[in-house]
Structures are given as structure tokens and as C-alpha cells.
Short mmCIF file of C-alpha atoms in Angstrom, two decimals:
data_model
loop_
_atom_site.label_atom_id
_atom_site.label_comp_id
_atom_site.label_asym_id
_atom_site.label_seq_id
_atom_site.Cartn_x
_atom_site.Cartn_y
_atom_site.Cartn_z
CA UNK A 5 67.18 25.22 127.04
CA UNK A 6 64.29 22.74 126.12
CA UNK A 7 65.50 20.35 123.80
CA UNK A 8 61.98 18.56 123.13
CA UNK A 9 60.95 22.16 121.88
CA UNK A 10 64.36 22.33 120.10
CA UNK A 11 63.98 18.82 118.40
CA UNK A 12 60.68 20.02 117.00
CA UNK A 13 61.54 23.09 115.63
CA UNK A 14 64.82 21.32 113.66
CA UNK A 15 61.97 18.84 111.94
CA UNK A 16 59.82 21.74 110.92
CA UNK A 17 62.84 24.10 109.91
CA UNK A 18 65.07 21.69 108.29
CA UNK A 19 62.44 20.43 106.23
CA UNK A 20 61.26 23.94 105.05
CA UNK A 21 64.68 24.84 103.76
CA UNK A 22 65.02 21.49 101.87
CA UNK A 23 63.67 23.53 98.59
CA UNK A 24 66.24 25.40 98.68
CA UNK A 25 69.53 23.76 96.31
CA UNK A 26 71.82 26.56 96.11
CA UNK A 27 74.40 25.60 99.24
CA UNK A 28 77.40 24.25 97.50
CA UNK A 29 80.40 26.49 99.04
CA UNK A 30 83.00 26.39 96.21
CA UNK A 31 85.49 28.81 96.30
CA UNK A 32 85.23 29.31 100.01
CA UNK A 33 88.76 29.62 101.51
CA UNK A 34 88.35 30.94 104.65
CA UNK A 35 91.58 29.11 107.06
CA UNK A 36 91.36 28.56 110.13
CA UNK A 37 93.58 30.97 112.47
CA UNK A 38 94.54 31.23 116.28
CA UNK A 39 93.02 27.94 117.82
CA UNK A 40 89.77 28.79 116.05
CA UNK A 41 86.30 26.20 115.23
CA UNK A 42 86.36 24.95 111.67
CA UNK A 43 88.01 25.64 108.37
CA UNK A 44 86.09 26.10 104.73
CA UNK A 45 89.13 26.36 102.90
CA UNK A 46 88.91 24.33 99.55
CA UNK A 47 85.84 22.15 100.97
CA UNK A 48 81.97 21.50 99.52
CA UNK A 49 78.64 21.67 102.05
CA UNK A 50 75.49 20.71 101.66
CA UNK A 51 76.37 16.71 101.04
CA UNK A 52 78.08 17.80 97.85
CA UNK A 53 81.29 16.55 96.79
CA UNK A 54 85.12 18.07 96.85
CA UNK A 55 87.07 17.63 93.44
CA UNK A 56 89.40 14.87 95.77
CA UNK A 57 85.81 12.89 95.89
CA UNK A 58 84.60 14.07 99.64
CA UNK A 59 81.30 14.25 100.72
CA UNK A 60 80.76 17.05 102.94
CA UNK A 61 77.93 18.59 104.55
CA UNK A 62 76.03 21.51 106.33
CA UNK A 63 73.58 22.65 109.01
CA UNK A 64 70.95 23.72 106.16
CA UNK A 65 67.60 25.41 107.96
CA UNK A 66 65.34 28.25 107.51
CA UNK A 67 65.75 30.99 110.98
CA UNK A 68 61.55 30.78 111.06
CA UNK A 69 59.02 29.26 108.32
CA UNK A 70 56.96 32.51 109.43
CA UNK A 71 56.51 34.66 106.10
CA UNK A 72 54.80 37.70 105.68
CA UNK A 73 54.49 37.07 101.55
CA UNK A 74 52.25 34.46 99.46
CA UNK A 75 53.79 33.09 97.14
CA UNK A 76 52.11 30.05 95.38
CA UNK A 77 54.83 27.59 95.11
CA UNK A 78 56.53 28.08 98.48
CA UNK A 79 54.85 25.74 101.24
CA UNK A 80 55.52 28.10 103.72
CA UNK A 81 53.33 30.99 102.38
CA UNK A 82 51.27 32.45 104.67
CA UNK A 83 47.94 30.88 103.68
CA UNK A 84 49.50 27.33 103.89
CA UNK A 85 48.03 25.55 106.70
CA UNK A 86 51.77 23.93 108.64
CA UNK A 87 53.18 24.12 111.61
CA UNK A 88 55.30 27.16 111.83
CA UNK A 89 57.95 27.50 114.50
CA UNK A 90 61.29 30.29 114.56
CA UNK A 91 64.55 29.85 116.13
CA UNK A 92 66.42 32.26 118.04
CA UNK A 93 69.80 33.93 117.42
CA UNK A 94 71.53 31.90 120.11
CA UNK A 95 69.63 28.76 119.47
CA UNK A 96 70.77 28.43 115.62
CA UNK A 97 74.38 29.11 117.02
CA UNK A 98 74.31 26.60 119.48
CA UNK A 99 72.83 24.11 117.02
CA UNK A 100 75.79 25.02 114.59
CA UNK A 101 78.58 24.70 117.48
CA UNK A 102 77.23 21.30 119.01
CA UNK A 103 76.99 20.02 115.50
CA UNK A 104 80.05 20.89 113.95
CA UNK A 105 82.17 19.45 117.41
CA UNK A 106 80.14 16.73 116.96
CA UNK A 107 81.58 16.34 113.61
CA UNK A 108 77.89 16.38 112.02
CA UNK A 109 78.41 19.12 109.63
CA UNK A 110 80.84 21.28 108.20
CA UNK A 111 79.43 24.97 108.12
CA UNK A 112 75.97 26.49 108.03
CA UNK A 113 73.42 27.32 104.94
CA UNK A 114 70.40 29.88 106.72
CA UNK A 115 67.55 31.15 105.24
CA UNK A 116 64.33 32.27 106.73
CA UNK A 117 61.05 33.05 105.48
CA UNK A 118 60.16 36.80 105.98
CA UNK A 119 59.13 37.94 108.68
CA UNK A 120 58.24 41.63 109.89
CA UNK A 121 60.50 43.42 106.80
CA UNK A 122 63.46 42.74 104.76
CA UNK A 123 65.74 44.49 106.87
CA UNK A 124 64.46 42.86 110.28
CA UNK A 125 65.15 39.46 108.59
CA UNK A 126 68.53 40.12 107.30
CA UNK A 127 69.73 41.55 110.66
CA UNK A 128 68.47 38.77 112.37
CA UNK A 129 70.51 36.33 110.03
CA UNK A 130 73.38 38.65 110.13
CA UNK A 131 73.39 39.03 113.64
CA UNK A 132 74.14 34.71 113.75
CA UNK A 133 77.20 34.93 111.45
CA UNK A 134 78.56 37.80 113.18
CA UNK A 135 77.85 35.56 116.68
CA UNK A 136 79.51 32.73 115.52
CA UNK A 137 82.78 34.86 113.76
CA UNK A 138 83.68 36.97 116.92
CA UNK A 139 82.08 35.04 119.50
CA UNK A 140 82.85 31.41 119.01
CA UNK A 141 85.82 32.07 116.81
CA UNK A 142 83.83 30.34 114.38
CA UNK A 143 85.91 29.49 110.56
CA UNK A 144 83.43 27.29 109.37
CA UNK A 145 81.68 27.93 105.94
CA UNK A 146 78.47 30.56 105.92
CA UNK A 147 76.06 31.08 103.79
CA UNK A 148 73.73 33.34 104.34
CA UNK A 149 70.15 34.12 101.93
CA UNK A 150 69.90 37.74 100.87
CA UNK A 151 66.68 38.54 101.82
CA UNK A 152 65.10 41.16 98.89
CA UNK A 153 64.84 44.40 99.70
CA UNK A 154 67.71 44.42 102.65
CA UNK A 155 69.62 47.68 103.11
CA UNK A 156 72.72 47.85 101.48
CA UNK A 157 74.56 48.76 105.02
CA UNK A 158 73.17 45.35 105.94
CA UNK A 159 74.38 43.52 103.31
CA UNK A 160 77.59 45.13 103.47
CA UNK A 161 77.82 43.18 106.92
CA UNK A 162 76.30 40.08 106.02
CA UNK A 163 79.34 40.29 102.97
CA UNK A 164 82.15 40.24 106.04
CA UNK A 165 80.94 37.48 107.75
CA UNK A 166 79.41 34.88 105.24
CA UNK A 167 81.59 33.02 103.00
CA UNK A 168 78.63 33.20 100.42
CA UNK A 169 75.65 35.27 99.76
CA UNK A 170 72.82 34.63 97.61
CA UNK A 171 69.15 35.33 96.63
CA UNK A 172 67.12 33.54 94.73
CA UNK A 173 65.39 34.76 91.40
CA UNK A 174 62.47 31.97 92.19
CA UNK A 175 60.94 32.11 89.18
CA UNK A 176 62.77 33.01 85.69
CA UNK A 177 60.55 35.99 84.19
CA UNK A 178 58.93 38.70 85.32
CA UNK A 179 55.65 38.03 84.25
CA UNK A 180 55.78 34.18 86.04
CA UNK A 181 56.90 35.40 89.33
CA UNK A 182 53.66 37.98 88.95
CA UNK A 183 51.34 35.66 88.42
CA UNK A 184 52.60 33.09 91.32
CA UNK A 185 54.09 36.04 93.75
CA UNK A 186 52.02 38.74 93.17
CA UNK A 187 53.94 40.80 96.25
CA UNK A 188 57.26 40.40 94.76
CA UNK A 189 59.49 41.59 91.49
CA UNK A 190 62.77 41.17 90.32
CA UNK A 191 64.34 44.40 90.56
CA UNK A 192 63.58 44.42 94.29
CA UNK A 193 65.88 40.91 94.01
CA UNK A 194 68.27 42.10 91.74
CA UNK A 195 69.17 44.97 94.11
CA UNK A 196 71.00 43.11 96.60
CA UNK A 197 72.86 41.15 93.58
CA UNK A 198 74.21 44.51 92.17
CA UNK A 199 75.37 45.72 95.75
CA UNK A 200 77.53 42.45 96.58
CA UNK A 201 78.80 42.55 92.82
CA UNK A 202 79.81 46.13 93.29
CA UNK A 203 81.28 45.38 96.94
CA UNK A 204 83.35 42.19 95.42
CA UNK A 205 84.57 44.06 92.37
CA UNK A 206 85.98 47.17 95.55
CA UNK A 207 87.36 44.41 97.84
CA UNK A 208 89.32 42.82 94.72
CA UNK A 209 90.46 46.34 93.55
CA UNK A 210 91.57 47.40 97.71
CA UNK A 211 93.52 43.86 98.01
CA UNK A 212 95.91 44.96 94.86
CA UNK A 213 96.90 48.52 97.50
CA UNK A 214 96.65 47.42 100.37
CA UNK A 215 97.85 43.96 101.77
CA UNK A 216 94.97 43.37 104.60
CA UNK A 217 91.55 44.23 103.18
CA UNK A 218 88.45 42.25 105.38
CA UNK A 219 87.09 39.39 103.05
CA UNK A 220 83.87 39.95 101.37
CA UNK A 221 81.81 37.11 100.32
CA UNK A 222 84.93 35.38 99.76
CA UNK A 223 82.80 32.58 97.65
CA UNK A 224 81.02 34.97 95.78
CA UNK A 225 77.38 34.75 95.15
CA UNK A 226 74.49 32.18 93.54
CA UNK A 227 70.75 32.36 93.05
CA UNK A 228 67.86 29.80 91.93
CA UNK A 229 65.30 29.14 89.77
CA UNK A 230 62.39 26.70 89.88
CA UNK A 231 61.51 25.20 86.91
CA UNK A 232 58.10 23.95 85.96
CA UNK A 233 56.01 25.67 88.01
CA UNK A 234 55.18 28.43 84.98
CA UNK A 235 55.47 27.78 81.30
CA UNK A 236 59.44 29.60 80.28
CA UNK A 237 61.06 27.76 77.70
CA UNK A 238 64.45 26.27 78.59
CA UNK A 239 65.96 28.67 76.22
CA UNK A 240 64.73 31.46 77.85
CA UNK A 241 66.02 29.97 81.30
CA UNK A 242 69.35 29.09 80.22
CA UNK A 243 69.72 33.34 78.80
CA UNK A 244 68.26 34.11 82.18
CA UNK A 245 71.29 32.49 83.77
CA UNK A 246 73.67 33.46 81.05
CA UNK A 247 72.23 37.25 81.47
CA UNK A 248 73.29 36.68 85.52
CA UNK A 249 76.51 35.60 84.99
CA UNK A 250 77.56 38.18 82.24
CA UNK A 251 76.53 40.82 84.26
CA UNK A 252 76.31 40.28 88.22
CA UNK A 253 79.57 37.69 88.06
CA UNK A 254 77.48 35.10 89.76
CA UNK A 255 79.52 31.83 90.57
CA UNK A 256 76.59 29.64 90.11
CA UNK A 257 72.75 29.66 89.02
CA UNK A 258 70.76 26.58 90.13
CA UNK A 259 67.82 25.15 89.01
CA UNK A 260 65.08 23.50 91.00
CA UNK A 261 62.82 21.06 89.42
CA UNK A 262 59.56 22.40 90.68
CA UNK A 263 58.03 20.14 93.39
CA UNK A 264 54.16 19.81 93.44
CA UNK A 265 53.39 19.94 97.51
CA UNK A 266 50.32 22.67 97.23
CA UNK A 267 47.14 22.75 95.32
CA UNK A 268 46.73 26.22 93.00
CA UNK A 269 44.82 27.05 90.14
CA UNK A 270 47.69 28.58 88.98
CA UNK A 271 50.49 25.75 89.60
CA UNK A 272 51.10 22.34 88.16
CA UNK A 273 48.64 19.32 89.07
CA UNK A 274 49.80 17.75 92.23
CA UNK A 275 49.91 15.05 91.02
CA UNK A 276 52.76 15.64 88.31
CA UNK A 277 56.44 14.66 88.70
CA UNK A 278 59.50 16.51 89.27
CA UNK A 279 60.90 17.46 86.20
CA UNK A 280 64.49 16.26 87.19
CA UNK A 281 65.46 15.04 83.86
CA UNK A 282 64.69 18.31 82.33
CA UNK A 283 66.66 20.19 85.69
CA UNK A 284 70.07 18.09 84.52
CA UNK A 285 69.56 18.98 80.97
CA UNK A 286 69.75 22.49 82.11
CA UNK A 287 72.39 22.04 84.46
CA UNK A 288 74.53 20.45 81.63
CA UNK A 289 73.50 23.54 79.42
CA UNK A 290 74.95 25.79 82.24
CA UNK A 291 77.80 23.80 82.28
CA UNK A 292 78.27 24.19 78.41
CA UNK A 293 78.13 27.93 78.49
CA UNK A 294 80.58 28.22 82.20
CA UNK A 295 83.68 26.16 80.83
CA UNK A 296 82.67 25.22 77.01
CA UNK A 297 82.36 28.10 74.94
CA UNK A 298 79.01 27.98 74.23
CA UNK A 299 76.26 30.49 73.58
CA UNK A 300 72.87 30.13 74.85
CA UNK A 301 71.57 30.87 71.25
CA UNK A 302 73.81 28.07 70.06
CA UNK A 303 72.65 25.64 72.76
CA UNK A 304 68.51 25.78 71.97
CA UNK A 305 67.24 27.93 68.90
CA UNK A 306 64.00 30.14 68.63
CA UNK A 307 62.03 26.92 66.42
CA UNK A 308 63.30 24.42 69.14
CA UNK A 309 63.49 26.04 72.53
CA UNK A 310 63.32 22.93 74.67
CA UNK A 311 66.37 20.61 75.66
CA UNK A 312 66.54 17.50 74.32
CA UNK A 313 65.64 14.97 77.22
CA UNK A 314 66.93 12.01 75.31
CA UNK A 315 70.45 13.20 74.61
CA UNK A 316 72.83 16.20 76.51
CA UNK A 317 72.67 19.94 74.98
CA UNK A 318 76.37 18.97 73.76
CA UNK A 319 75.67 15.59 71.79
CA UNK A 320 72.41 17.85 70.52
CA UNK A 321 74.07 20.55 69.29
CA UNK A 322 76.45 18.64 67.34
CA UNK A 323 73.77 16.22 65.85
CA UNK A 324 72.38 19.46 64.73
CA UNK A 325 75.52 21.13 63.21
CA UNK A 326 76.97 17.70 61.57
CA UNK A 327 78.85 19.57 58.89
CA UNK A 328 81.12 20.51 61.44
CA UNK A 329 82.20 17.67 62.09
CA UNK A 330 84.69 14.84 62.24
CA UNK A 331 87.18 16.98 63.73
CA UNK A 332 91.02 15.86 63.81
CA UNK A 333 91.87 15.67 67.35
CA UNK A 334 95.64 16.21 66.08
CA UNK A 335 95.01 19.79 64.81
CA UNK A 336 91.87 21.13 65.79
CA UNK A 337 91.78 24.38 68.04
CA UNK A 338 90.80 24.09 71.73
CA UNK A 339 87.83 25.57 71.34
CA UNK A 340 86.39 22.95 68.89
CA UNK A 341 88.12 19.73 70.61
CA UNK A 342 85.55 21.23 73.67
CA UNK A 343 82.54 20.83 71.33
CA UNK A 344 83.49 17.44 70.67
CA UNK A 345 80.51 15.03 72.32
CA UNK A 346 82.35 12.70 74.76
CA UNK A 347 84.76 14.90 75.54
CA UNK A 348 85.36 16.80 78.68
CA UNK A 349 87.81 19.98 79.63
CA UNK A 350 90.47 17.86 81.27
CA UNK A 351 90.73 15.28 78.51
CA UNK A 352 90.77 17.89 75.84
CA UNK A 353 94.07 19.09 78.23
CA UNK A 354 95.59 15.75 77.68
CA UNK A 355 95.05 16.00 73.71
CA UNK A 356 96.34 19.41 73.76
CA UNK A 357 99.73 18.21 75.46
CA UNK A 358 99.91 14.53 74.14
CA UNK A 359 99.63 15.27 70.62
CA UNK A 360 103.25 17.84 70.61
CA UNK A 361 105.29 14.19 70.88
CA UNK A 362 103.08 12.06 69.07
CA UNK A 363 100.19 11.29 66.48
CA UNK A 364 96.86 10.41 68.29
CA UNK A 365 94.47 7.49 67.52
CA UNK A 366 91.16 6.26 69.18
CA UNK A 367 93.65 3.59 71.46
CA UNK A 368 95.44 7.13 73.09
CA UNK A 369 91.69 8.68 73.71
CA UNK A 370 90.44 5.72 75.52
CA UNK A 371 93.55 5.59 77.75
CA UNK A 372 92.66 9.62 78.44
CA UNK A 373 89.37 8.75 79.57
CA UNK A 374 87.22 10.00 76.68
CA UNK A 375 83.50 8.80 76.13
CA UNK A 376 84.40 6.90 72.58
CA UNK A 377 80.96 5.88 73.01
CA UNK A 378 79.96 9.25 71.51
CA UNK A 379 83.22 10.78 70.86
CA UNK A 380 84.58 8.09 68.29
CA UNK A 381 81.91 9.16 65.63
CA UNK A 382 83.08 13.14 65.64
CA UNK A 383 86.83 12.69 65.39
CA UNK A 384 89.41 12.14 62.64
CA UNK A 385 92.80 11.32 62.29
CA UNK A 386 95.76 10.92 60.06
CA UNK A 387 94.42 7.32 59.51
CA UNK A 388 90.92 6.19 58.38
CA UNK A 389 88.00 6.27 60.93
CA UNK A 390 85.86 3.68 60.32
CA UNK A 391 82.82 5.21 62.39
CA UNK A 392 82.81 9.24 60.70
CA UNK A 393 80.77 7.20 57.48
CA UNK A 394 77.72 6.98 60.10
CA UNK A 395 77.60 11.01 60.24
CA UNK A 396 75.40 11.13 57.09
CA UNK A 397 73.00 8.69 57.85
CA UNK A 398 69.32 9.44 58.87
CA UNK A 399 69.17 7.76 61.33
CA UNK A 400 72.59 8.42 63.14
CA UNK A 401 70.56 9.67 66.52
CA UNK A 402 69.83 6.04 67.00
CA UNK A 403 72.92 4.70 66.20
CA UNK A 404 74.50 7.11 68.62
CA UNK A 405 71.94 5.97 71.61
CA UNK A 406 72.00 2.57 70.81
CA UNK A 407 75.57 2.14 72.14
CA UNK A 408 74.93 4.73 74.88
CA UNK A 409 74.43 3.01 78.20
CA UNK A 410 72.38 5.26 80.46
CA UNK A 411 73.72 5.45 84.22
CA UNK A 412 70.25 6.28 85.24
CA UNK A 413 67.68 3.41 84.92
CA UNK A 414 64.58 5.75 86.31
CA UNK A 415 64.92 9.41 85.28
CA UNK A 416 63.42 10.50 88.68
CA UNK A 417 65.90 9.54 90.47
CA UNK A 418 67.40 11.45 93.42
CA UNK A 419 70.70 12.72 91.70
CA UNK A 420 71.96 12.81 88.18
CA UNK A 421 75.19 13.47 86.88
CA UNK A 422 75.74 16.39 84.93
CA UNK A 423 77.96 14.52 82.37
#
């Protein structure tokens, strides 16, 4: 093995893979058995954090950055003058095993440029996963990117060896995709997503009937959309995300702020900033749809289709619907408690449990971890709450923001918190 050449390939193909953010492993549950390597049970991958605060990582690479497509937004586009490289199946397997044994990683995230055709590329990705599972008894987390246009037979095999499958929609609308990637279509991307959805449903049904059923993509499937490369509104983006959640049972939709790296008349200026804050607001809106009972049309309206960059989407909704506040925390439904700014899901459960035994007040909410700098204006109790008087004031938003101290001095910092 030429170690220098492998190192060079790794630098090229790891750098090319960094633009794909859809590499969380939430939901993986492949346990170690028979003295194998690794254990993906209850762990997160790709420098993400588990529920207990543990940071975990993976080997995140492309199989190759050679590509037959010329997508305007992609650094690996065929007309881009960059160094090209390709791993062999054996090289990816050896890297994964050696990195794991040195405790550098806990799994593999493998994507690829499309060389020759979709089936050939997907077969090569599946071969890596199959070799790790069968020849090396590797039980760590494996995430494979699905290649648009790959056959159902290959996708079926991919799901047997990967913990998660994902296929990137890339641009939220067909119109935007045709502008920047005329050789691609959403229908071609959606087809394997539909197949994976059906296979996951079939697995659940078979699991009810048979004791031992081969796992199929136990961590489900996800997708990613690029934000800011085209002119879609935030309302359009979250409605597209909601469509995929409702119709394809996706685990996650990821939002990736467009990184200006190529000069093209169809793209934003090379000097424009990455829309990190907008990306963060979209994640917050996504969270509201998935866990807080909000509909996409509630979060944003046609008249105002962009998220407020000054405040989070839940607070923005509350400011537009002041008539629904204040909410009595001692009597309100769970659904309404979830809509109070500053009160998260865990706090709602604590409130519902605690109010069975006593009448709650601001001090109780503070002990439960509620963010009172926002919540105090929107809640009421059996006793008077002096902060309720501010709701009707014209400068109410300014009053709230004055009491809020941002965790992020630089809106373009590397990572932004969801809530």
C-alpha cells in the first residue's frame, strides 16, 4: 500500500465530503455480537453529540470526486478544475478498520461522485459496507448515500448493510434544480426514497410475524437541501421538508447554507456570506414541526414567507398571535404549553407532572429550567403576573429582545444552537 498516495486521497476526498451535513446517526441500534468490531447502539456520528453529551465522530469521505454531472453548486462538478481521486473498496475498508482500532472514529459516512452510472457507483458503495459487515464483522455505524437512479435491487442490498440511507434533494424545488443541475430531476431522487420507505414499512410488518428478520436501514433515511443557492422562500423550504416527513417517513431533513466556492452567473456572488443564521432558523422551524405540533403554514405565512432572523420561530409566532396569551400553566393543555416561548418539551412534561400536586408560579418554572427571559411575558398563574402588561405594548418585541442575551456574538460562528 502506498501510504503517501492514500494520505493524499484522504485529504482530497475528506475535504470534498465536508459539504454534506446529513450525517447524524440518531436511531442506529446495531449491537455488537460475536466479538465483532464496534457498536452503533445509541450513539451519534460525525462530530455530533449524544443525549448524554458525548461527542462522537466518523470517517466521512467520498469514494471518488470524479463525477459525470456538472451541478453548478458542487465542488466536484465535472468542469471544475480540481485534483481528482478515487479510493478502491479495499482502501476504504482498511481505513475504516484501522481508524476504528485507533479510536479515531466510531463509524463510516460514505458518499461519492457519480462515475460511469448510478448503479455502478451504488454497487461500489454497497460493496464497502458488505465487506465491512461480512469479512470484518464490523458492527459500527454505517451511513451510505443513495445514488439517484440506482435500481431497487441495489437499494435493497444497501439497506441490509447500512444503518442509514440518505439521498440529497439538493435544491428545494424542481425549478431551482433545473437551473443549477439540468441533468438531474427530483423524480429520479425521490424514487429510491419511496423504495426505502416501503422496505422500512415491510420490515416492521415482518417483525410482527417473525422472530428474526434481517434489519433494513434501522436508522431510517434522511435528506439534505441547500439553502441560499436559489431564491426559494423559507416557507417553501419548510413546506418541502414537511412533505417529505409526511410522505416518506424521513428521520431528518438537513439544511445546508450555500457556501460560495464557484464563480457562476447562476449562483450568488463568490463574496457573499454563508447564510448560517438562516440555516439555524430553518432547523428551529423544522424542530417545531417535528416535536411541537406546528404546521408549516403556521410558522410562516404567504404574506411574510421568510423567518425572522432576530428571534426564533416560536417567539415570532407568539408575537404574531398575542391574542392567545397569556396562558395559564396550571390549566393549559400540553399542546398550548408547547407553544409558549422559552418552554421546551422536557419542561412541559415537568409542568404537567408538578401541577397535579401544587399550583405553579414563576419560581417553580425557573427551577424546572424554563427560559424565563421569554416565558415570563406569556404565562399567567392564579396570582398576578406583573409581566403580562407588556403583551399589548407596541414595542413588545423590543422589550423581550432587550432581556435576551444571545449566546452567539458572531452570527456566522461555526455552529449554532437549535434552541
